[in-house]
Tab-separated table of C-alpha atoms in Angstrom:
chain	number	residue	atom	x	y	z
A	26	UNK	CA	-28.269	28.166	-56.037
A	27	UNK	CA	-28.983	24.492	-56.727
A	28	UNK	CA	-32.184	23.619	-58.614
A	29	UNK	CA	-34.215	20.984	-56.914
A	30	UNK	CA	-36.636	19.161	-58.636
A	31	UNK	CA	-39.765	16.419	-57.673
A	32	UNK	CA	-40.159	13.156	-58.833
A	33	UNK	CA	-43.824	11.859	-58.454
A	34	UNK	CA	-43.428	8.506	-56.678
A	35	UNK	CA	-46.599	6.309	-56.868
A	36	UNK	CA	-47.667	4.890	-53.525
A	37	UNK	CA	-51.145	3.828	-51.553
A	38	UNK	CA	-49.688	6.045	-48.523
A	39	UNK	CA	-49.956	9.206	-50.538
A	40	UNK	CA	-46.897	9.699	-49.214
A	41	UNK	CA	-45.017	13.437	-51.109
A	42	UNK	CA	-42.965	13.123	-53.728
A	43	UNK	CA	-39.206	12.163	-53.224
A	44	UNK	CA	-37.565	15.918	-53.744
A	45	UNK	CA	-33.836	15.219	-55.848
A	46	UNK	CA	-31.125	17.631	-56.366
A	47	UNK	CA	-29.700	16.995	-60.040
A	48	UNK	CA	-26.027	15.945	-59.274
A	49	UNK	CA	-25.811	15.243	-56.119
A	50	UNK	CA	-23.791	11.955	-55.138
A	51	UNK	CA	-26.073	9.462	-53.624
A	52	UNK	CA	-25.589	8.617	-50.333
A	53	UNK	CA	-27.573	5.364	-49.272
A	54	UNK	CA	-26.892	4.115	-45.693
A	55	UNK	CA	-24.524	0.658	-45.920
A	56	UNK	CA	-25.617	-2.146	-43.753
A	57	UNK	CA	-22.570	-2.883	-41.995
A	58	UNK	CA	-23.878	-6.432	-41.824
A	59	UNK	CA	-24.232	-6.921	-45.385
A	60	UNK	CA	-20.898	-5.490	-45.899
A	61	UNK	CA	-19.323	-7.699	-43.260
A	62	UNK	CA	-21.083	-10.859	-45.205
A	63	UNK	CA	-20.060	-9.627	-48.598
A	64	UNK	CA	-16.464	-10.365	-47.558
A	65	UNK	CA	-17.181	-13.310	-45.673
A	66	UNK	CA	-18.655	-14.749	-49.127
A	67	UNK	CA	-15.939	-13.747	-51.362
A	68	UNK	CA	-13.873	-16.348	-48.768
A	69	UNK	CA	-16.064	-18.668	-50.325
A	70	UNK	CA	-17.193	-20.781	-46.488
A	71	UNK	CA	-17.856	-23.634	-48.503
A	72	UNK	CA	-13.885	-24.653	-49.108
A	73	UNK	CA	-12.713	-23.585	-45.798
A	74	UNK	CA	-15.265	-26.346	-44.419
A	75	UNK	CA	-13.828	-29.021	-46.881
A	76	UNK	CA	-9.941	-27.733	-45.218
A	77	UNK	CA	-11.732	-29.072	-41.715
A	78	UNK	CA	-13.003	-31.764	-42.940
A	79	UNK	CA	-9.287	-33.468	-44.036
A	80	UNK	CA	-7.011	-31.639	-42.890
A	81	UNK	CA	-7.777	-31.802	-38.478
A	82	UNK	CA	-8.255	-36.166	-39.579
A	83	UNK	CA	-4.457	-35.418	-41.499
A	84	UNK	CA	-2.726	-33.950	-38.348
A	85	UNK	CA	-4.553	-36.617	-35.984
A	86	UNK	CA	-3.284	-39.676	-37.915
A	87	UNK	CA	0.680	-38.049	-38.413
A	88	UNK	CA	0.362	-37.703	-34.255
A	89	UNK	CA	-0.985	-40.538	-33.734
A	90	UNK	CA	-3.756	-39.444	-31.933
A	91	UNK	CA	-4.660	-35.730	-30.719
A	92	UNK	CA	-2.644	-33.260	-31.510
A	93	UNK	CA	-2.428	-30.201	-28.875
A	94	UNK	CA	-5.284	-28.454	-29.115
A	95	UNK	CA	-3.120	-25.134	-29.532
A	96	UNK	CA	-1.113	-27.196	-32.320
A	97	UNK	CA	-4.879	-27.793	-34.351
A	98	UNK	CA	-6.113	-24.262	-32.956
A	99	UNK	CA	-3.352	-22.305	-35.117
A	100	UNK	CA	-3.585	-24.539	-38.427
A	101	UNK	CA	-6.906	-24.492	-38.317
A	102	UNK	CA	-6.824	-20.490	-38.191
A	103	UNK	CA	-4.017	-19.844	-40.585
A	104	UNK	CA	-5.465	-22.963	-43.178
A	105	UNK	CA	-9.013	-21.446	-43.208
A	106	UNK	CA	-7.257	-17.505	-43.435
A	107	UNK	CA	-5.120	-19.223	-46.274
A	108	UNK	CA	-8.154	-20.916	-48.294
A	109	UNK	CA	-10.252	-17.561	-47.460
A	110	UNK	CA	-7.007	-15.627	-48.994
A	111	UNK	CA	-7.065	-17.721	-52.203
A	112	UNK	CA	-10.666	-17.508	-52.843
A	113	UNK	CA	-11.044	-14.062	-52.436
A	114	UNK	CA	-7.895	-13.485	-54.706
A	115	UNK	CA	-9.592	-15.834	-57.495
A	116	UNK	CA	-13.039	-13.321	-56.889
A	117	UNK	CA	-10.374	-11.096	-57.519
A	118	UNK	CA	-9.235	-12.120	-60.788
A	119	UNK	CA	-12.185	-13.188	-61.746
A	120	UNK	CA	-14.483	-10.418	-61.717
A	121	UNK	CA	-14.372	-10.016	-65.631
A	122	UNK	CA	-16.238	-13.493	-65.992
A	123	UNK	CA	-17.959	-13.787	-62.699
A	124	UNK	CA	-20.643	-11.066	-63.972
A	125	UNK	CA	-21.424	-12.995	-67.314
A	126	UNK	CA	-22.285	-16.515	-65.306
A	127	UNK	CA	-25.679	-16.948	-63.796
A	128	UNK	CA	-24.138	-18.588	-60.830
A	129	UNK	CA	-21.223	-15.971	-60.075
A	130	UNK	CA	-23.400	-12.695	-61.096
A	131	UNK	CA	-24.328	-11.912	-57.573
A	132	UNK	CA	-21.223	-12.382	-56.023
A	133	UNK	CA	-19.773	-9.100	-53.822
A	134	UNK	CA	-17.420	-8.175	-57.037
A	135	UNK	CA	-20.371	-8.228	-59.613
A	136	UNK	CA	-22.815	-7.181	-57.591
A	137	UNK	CA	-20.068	-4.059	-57.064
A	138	UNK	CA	-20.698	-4.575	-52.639
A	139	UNK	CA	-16.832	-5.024	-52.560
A	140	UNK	CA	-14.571	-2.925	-54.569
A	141	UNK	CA	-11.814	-4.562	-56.819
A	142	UNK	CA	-9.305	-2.594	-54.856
A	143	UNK	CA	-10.345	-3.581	-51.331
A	144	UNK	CA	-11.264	-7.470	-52.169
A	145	UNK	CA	-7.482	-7.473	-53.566
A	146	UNK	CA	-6.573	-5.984	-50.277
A	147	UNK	CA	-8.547	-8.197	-48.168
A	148	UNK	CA	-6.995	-11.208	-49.911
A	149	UNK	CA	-3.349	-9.757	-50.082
A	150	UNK	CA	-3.932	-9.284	-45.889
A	151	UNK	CA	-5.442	-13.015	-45.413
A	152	UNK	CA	-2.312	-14.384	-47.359
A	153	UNK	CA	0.206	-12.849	-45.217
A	154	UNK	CA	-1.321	-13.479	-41.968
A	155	UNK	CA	-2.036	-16.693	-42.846
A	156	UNK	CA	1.634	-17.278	-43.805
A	157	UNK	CA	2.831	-15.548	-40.898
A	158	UNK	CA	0.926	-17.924	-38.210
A	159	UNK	CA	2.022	-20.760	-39.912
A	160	UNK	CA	5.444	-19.505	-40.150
A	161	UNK	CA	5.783	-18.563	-36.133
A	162	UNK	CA	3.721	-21.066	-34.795
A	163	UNK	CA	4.171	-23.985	-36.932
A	164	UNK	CA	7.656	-24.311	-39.340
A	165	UNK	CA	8.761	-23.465	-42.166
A	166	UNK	CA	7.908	-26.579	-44.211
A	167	UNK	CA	4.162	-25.801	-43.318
A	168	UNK	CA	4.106	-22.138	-43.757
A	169	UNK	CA	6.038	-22.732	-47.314
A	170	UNK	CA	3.611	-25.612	-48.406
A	171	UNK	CA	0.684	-22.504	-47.563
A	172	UNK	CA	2.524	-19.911	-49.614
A	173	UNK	CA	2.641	-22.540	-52.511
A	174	UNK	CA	-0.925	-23.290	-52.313
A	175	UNK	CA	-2.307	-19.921	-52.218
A	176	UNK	CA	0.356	-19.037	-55.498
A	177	UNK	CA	-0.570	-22.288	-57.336
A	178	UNK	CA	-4.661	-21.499	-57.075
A	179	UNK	CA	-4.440	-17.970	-58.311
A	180	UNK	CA	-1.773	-17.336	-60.235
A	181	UNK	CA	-1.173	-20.541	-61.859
A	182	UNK	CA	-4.765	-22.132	-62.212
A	183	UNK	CA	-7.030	-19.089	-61.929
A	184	UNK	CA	-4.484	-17.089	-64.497
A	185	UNK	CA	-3.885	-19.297	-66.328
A	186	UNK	CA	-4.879	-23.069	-66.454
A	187	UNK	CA	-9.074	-22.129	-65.869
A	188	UNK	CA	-9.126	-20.429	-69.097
A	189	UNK	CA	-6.552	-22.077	-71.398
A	190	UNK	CA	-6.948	-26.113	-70.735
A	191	UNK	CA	-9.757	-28.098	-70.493
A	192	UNK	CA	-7.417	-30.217	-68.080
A	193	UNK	CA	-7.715	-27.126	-65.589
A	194	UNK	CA	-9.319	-29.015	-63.414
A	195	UNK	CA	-7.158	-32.043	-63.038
A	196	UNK	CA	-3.883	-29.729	-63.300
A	197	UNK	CA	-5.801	-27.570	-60.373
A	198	UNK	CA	-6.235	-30.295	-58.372
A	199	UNK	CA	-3.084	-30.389	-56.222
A	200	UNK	CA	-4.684	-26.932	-54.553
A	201	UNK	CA	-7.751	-28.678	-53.067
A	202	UNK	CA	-5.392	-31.732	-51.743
A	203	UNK	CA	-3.023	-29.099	-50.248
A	204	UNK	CA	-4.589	-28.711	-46.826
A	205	UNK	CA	-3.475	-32.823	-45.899
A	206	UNK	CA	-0.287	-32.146	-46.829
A	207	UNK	CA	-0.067	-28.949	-44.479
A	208	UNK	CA	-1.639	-30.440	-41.918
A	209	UNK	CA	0.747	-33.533	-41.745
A	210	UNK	CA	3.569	-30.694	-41.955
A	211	UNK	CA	2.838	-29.238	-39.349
A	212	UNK	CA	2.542	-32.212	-37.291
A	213	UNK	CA	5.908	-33.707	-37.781
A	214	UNK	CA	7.869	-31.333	-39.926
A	215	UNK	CA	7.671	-33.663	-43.006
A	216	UNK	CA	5.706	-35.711	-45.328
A	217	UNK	CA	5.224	-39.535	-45.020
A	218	UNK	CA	3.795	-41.451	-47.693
A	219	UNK	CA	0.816	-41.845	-45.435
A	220	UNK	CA	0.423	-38.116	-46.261
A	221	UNK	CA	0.960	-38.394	-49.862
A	222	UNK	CA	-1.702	-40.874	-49.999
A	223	UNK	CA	-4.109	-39.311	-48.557
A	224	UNK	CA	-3.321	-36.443	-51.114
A	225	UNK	CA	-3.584	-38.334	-53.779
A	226	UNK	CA	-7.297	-39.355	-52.438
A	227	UNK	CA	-8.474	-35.740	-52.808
A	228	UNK	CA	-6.455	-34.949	-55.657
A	229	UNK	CA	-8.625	-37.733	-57.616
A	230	UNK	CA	-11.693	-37.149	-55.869
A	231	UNK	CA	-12.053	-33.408	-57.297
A	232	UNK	CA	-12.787	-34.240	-61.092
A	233	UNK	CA	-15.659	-37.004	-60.437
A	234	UNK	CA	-16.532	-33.395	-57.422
A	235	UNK	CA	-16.698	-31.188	-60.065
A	236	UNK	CA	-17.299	-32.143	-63.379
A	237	UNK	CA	-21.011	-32.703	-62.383
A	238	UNK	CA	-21.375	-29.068	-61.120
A	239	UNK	CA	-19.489	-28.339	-64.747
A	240	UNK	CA	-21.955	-29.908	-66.600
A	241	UNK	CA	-24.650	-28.376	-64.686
A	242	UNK	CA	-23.725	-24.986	-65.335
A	243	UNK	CA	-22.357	-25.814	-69.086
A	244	UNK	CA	-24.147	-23.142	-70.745
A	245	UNK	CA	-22.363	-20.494	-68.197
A	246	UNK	CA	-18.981	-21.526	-68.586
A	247	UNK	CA	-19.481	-21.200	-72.703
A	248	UNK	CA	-20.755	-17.721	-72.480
A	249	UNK	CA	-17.459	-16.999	-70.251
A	250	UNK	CA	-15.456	-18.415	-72.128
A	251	UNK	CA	-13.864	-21.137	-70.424
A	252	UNK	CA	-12.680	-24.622	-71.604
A	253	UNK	CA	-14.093	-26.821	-69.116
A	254	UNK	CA	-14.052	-30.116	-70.104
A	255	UNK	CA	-17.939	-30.643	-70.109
A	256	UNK	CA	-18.316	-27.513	-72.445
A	257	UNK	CA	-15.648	-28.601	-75.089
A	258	UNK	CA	-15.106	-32.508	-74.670
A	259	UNK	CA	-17.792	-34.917	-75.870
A	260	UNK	CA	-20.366	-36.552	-73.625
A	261	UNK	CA	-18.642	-40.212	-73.946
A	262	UNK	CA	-15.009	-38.443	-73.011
A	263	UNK	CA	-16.363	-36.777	-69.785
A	264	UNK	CA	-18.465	-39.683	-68.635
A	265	UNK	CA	-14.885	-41.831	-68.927
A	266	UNK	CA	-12.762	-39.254	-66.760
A	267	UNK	CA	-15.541	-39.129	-63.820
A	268	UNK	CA	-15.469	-42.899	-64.006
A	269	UNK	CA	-11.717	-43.392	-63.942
A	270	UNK	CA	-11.248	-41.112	-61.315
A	271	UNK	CA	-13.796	-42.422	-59.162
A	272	UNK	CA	-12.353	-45.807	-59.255
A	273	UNK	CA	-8.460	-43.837	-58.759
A	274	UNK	CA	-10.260	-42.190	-55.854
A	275	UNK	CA	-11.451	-45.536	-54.648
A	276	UNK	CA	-8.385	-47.691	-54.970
A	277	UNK	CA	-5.998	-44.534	-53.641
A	278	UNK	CA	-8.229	-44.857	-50.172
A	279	UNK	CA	-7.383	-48.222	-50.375
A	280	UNK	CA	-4.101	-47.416	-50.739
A	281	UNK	CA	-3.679	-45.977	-47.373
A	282	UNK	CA	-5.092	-48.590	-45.213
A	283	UNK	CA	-1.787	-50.807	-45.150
A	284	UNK	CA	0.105	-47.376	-44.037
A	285	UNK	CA	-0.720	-48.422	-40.204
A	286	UNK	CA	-4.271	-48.284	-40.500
A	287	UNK	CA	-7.244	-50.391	-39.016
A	288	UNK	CA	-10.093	-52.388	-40.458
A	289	UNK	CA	-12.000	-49.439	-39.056
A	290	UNK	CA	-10.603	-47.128	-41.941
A	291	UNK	CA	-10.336	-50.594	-44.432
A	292	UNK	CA	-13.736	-51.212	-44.470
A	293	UNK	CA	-15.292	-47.561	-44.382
A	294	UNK	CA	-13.476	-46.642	-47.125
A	295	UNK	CA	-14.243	-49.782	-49.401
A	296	UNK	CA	-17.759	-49.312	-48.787
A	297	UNK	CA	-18.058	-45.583	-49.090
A	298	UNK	CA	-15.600	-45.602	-52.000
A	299	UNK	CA	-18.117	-48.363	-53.243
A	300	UNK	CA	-20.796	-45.934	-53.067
A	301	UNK	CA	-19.273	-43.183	-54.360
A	302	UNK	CA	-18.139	-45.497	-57.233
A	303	UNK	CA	-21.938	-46.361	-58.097
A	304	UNK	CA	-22.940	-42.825	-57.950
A	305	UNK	CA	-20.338	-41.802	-60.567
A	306	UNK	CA	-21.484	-44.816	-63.297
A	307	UNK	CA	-25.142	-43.945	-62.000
A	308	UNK	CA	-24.714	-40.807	-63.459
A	309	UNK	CA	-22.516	-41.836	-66.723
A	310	UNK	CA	-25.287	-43.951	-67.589
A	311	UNK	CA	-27.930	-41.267	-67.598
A	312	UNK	CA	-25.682	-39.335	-69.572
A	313	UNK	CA	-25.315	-41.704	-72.093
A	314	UNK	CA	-29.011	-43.026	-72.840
A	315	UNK	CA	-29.555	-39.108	-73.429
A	316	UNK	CA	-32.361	-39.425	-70.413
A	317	UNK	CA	-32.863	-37.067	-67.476
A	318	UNK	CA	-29.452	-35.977	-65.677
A	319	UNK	CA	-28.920	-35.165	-62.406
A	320	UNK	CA	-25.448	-34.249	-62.347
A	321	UNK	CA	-25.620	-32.345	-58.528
A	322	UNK	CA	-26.603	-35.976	-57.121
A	323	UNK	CA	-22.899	-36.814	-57.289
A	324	UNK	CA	-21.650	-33.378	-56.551
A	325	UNK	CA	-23.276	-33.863	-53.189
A	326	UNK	CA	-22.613	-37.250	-52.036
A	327	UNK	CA	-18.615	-36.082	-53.127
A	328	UNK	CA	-18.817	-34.073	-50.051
A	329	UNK	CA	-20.723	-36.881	-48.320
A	330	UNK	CA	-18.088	-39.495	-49.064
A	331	UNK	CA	-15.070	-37.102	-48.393
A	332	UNK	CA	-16.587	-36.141	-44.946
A	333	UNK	CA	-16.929	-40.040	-43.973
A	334	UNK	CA	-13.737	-41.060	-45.222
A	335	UNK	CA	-11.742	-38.793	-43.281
A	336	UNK	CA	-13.835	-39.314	-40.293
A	337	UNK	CA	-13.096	-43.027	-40.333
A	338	UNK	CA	-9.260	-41.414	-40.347
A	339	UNK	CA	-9.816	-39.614	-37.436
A	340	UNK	CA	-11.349	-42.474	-35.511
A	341	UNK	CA	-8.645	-44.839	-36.854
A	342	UNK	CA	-6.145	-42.313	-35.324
A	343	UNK	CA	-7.727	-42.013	-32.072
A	344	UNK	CA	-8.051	-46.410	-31.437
């Protein structure tokens, strides 16, 4: 016969006292809703927006125009399935540090909403799915460049380059720049310099992205361990890379416009670049008179600038 015992619970209802049984499992009711937006989050939303915002203005300027809409519908599905894939594989691996930041603690893994075992599942599922469409519906160039992405981000930067290099994020950076590249792919079945330029836009662009949110959060990458370059480099050191590749962002846009663009595209992205340019000293200069910093100024207007320069791509494409 079980023993039951009663905990006195203070309350201005004078409500009983909760009765226990020593032992027994606890059996709280799950929200199915939270649930369902624990694994939406460990997808991480936030990247699969930045895959719309270049990749639909990629497959629009390889066509020429519009693509078919069922062309964009099925990249658009297996690319965001693919990103979601990656980023829940990266939760994945990085549970053990995740739960010793301040800005990953509550995340499904740390917060234990989503098991280890069915977050690896979830991702494992996304991959192949994601593969799959692009496989069947696309070709093979497209569906391989997806595989490579997804491999590259977890197993070669999350393993390995994230907590051995303070170059992890440049070295990392051909995973955000993927998405053009598959897009384009899927378009024509190969890659035209056009393509490779626009890479090489978002390639740049993610170190003057995310060195700011680095420095931000300094103090949580130290306690977990990992090199990244704001945590081990000096002050003067960072401050030059987010400079340089600003202006490599910058003059790569550039690049693209004789590739059969318009002044449309020319001039947007000399004054946006311009912009985004300024930002990047703006900050460097705070840094280095030891003042107030505001490092998330130019972590936002990244996403600004990215979002207008591959709109002016889009409308290029379309005129």
């Amino acid at each position: 016969m079980s023993t039951i015992t009663e905990r006195p619970v203070s309350n201005s209802a004078g409500q009983p006292p909760v009765r226990t049984v020593p032992g027994a499992p606890a059996a709280p009711r799950r929200d199915v809703r939270a649930v369902v937006s624990a694994y939406v989050s460990l997808t991480k939303p936030r990247i699969v927006e930045l895959l719309l915002v270049t990749t639909v203005p990629a497959m629009m300027l390889a066509e020429g125009g519009l693509p078919s809409l069922w062309l964009m519908a099925v990249v658009l599905v297996g690319g965001s399935l693919a990103a979601g894939a990656a980023s829940v594989l990266n939760c994945y691996i990085d549970r053990d540090i995740d739960q010793l930041m301040r800005r990953t603690k509550r995340r499904p893994l740390p917060t234990h909403t989503v098991s280890p075992r069915s977050a690896l599942v979830f991702g494992l599922v996304l991959a192949v799915v994601s593969v799959t469409l692009m496989a069947v519906f696309t070709n093979l160039l497209a569906a391989g460049l997806t595989l490579a992405a997804i491999a590259y981000y977890d197993l070669v930067y999350t393993l390995w380059l994230k907590r051995t290099t303070p170059q992890n994020t440049f070295w990392g950076g051909a995973c955000g720049a993927a998405p053009v590249l598959i897009g384009w792919a899927a378009v024509t079945g190969s890659l035209a310099p056009a393509a490779w330029a626009l890479f090489a836009v978002v390639f740049f662009w993610q170190m003057p992205h995310f060195y700011p949110l680095a420095m931000k959060y300094k103090a949580d990458y130290a306690r977990a361990g990992i090199p990244m370059l704001p945590v081990v480099a000096s002050a003067r050191r960072v401050n030059a890379e987010i400079i340089g590749f600003a202006w490599l962002t910058l003059l790569s846009s550039l690049a693209v416009w004789p590739l059969g663009m318009s002044a449309i595209y020319g001039v947007t992205a000399l004054l946006s670049g311009g912009v985004f340019v300024y930002e990047a000293h703006r900050l460097c200069r705070q840094v280095a008179r030891g003042g107030a910093v505001r490092p998330m100024r130019l972590f936002h207007w990244s996403y600004v600038y990215l979002t207008i320069l591959f709109a002016a791509v889009a409308v290029d494409a379309l005129v």
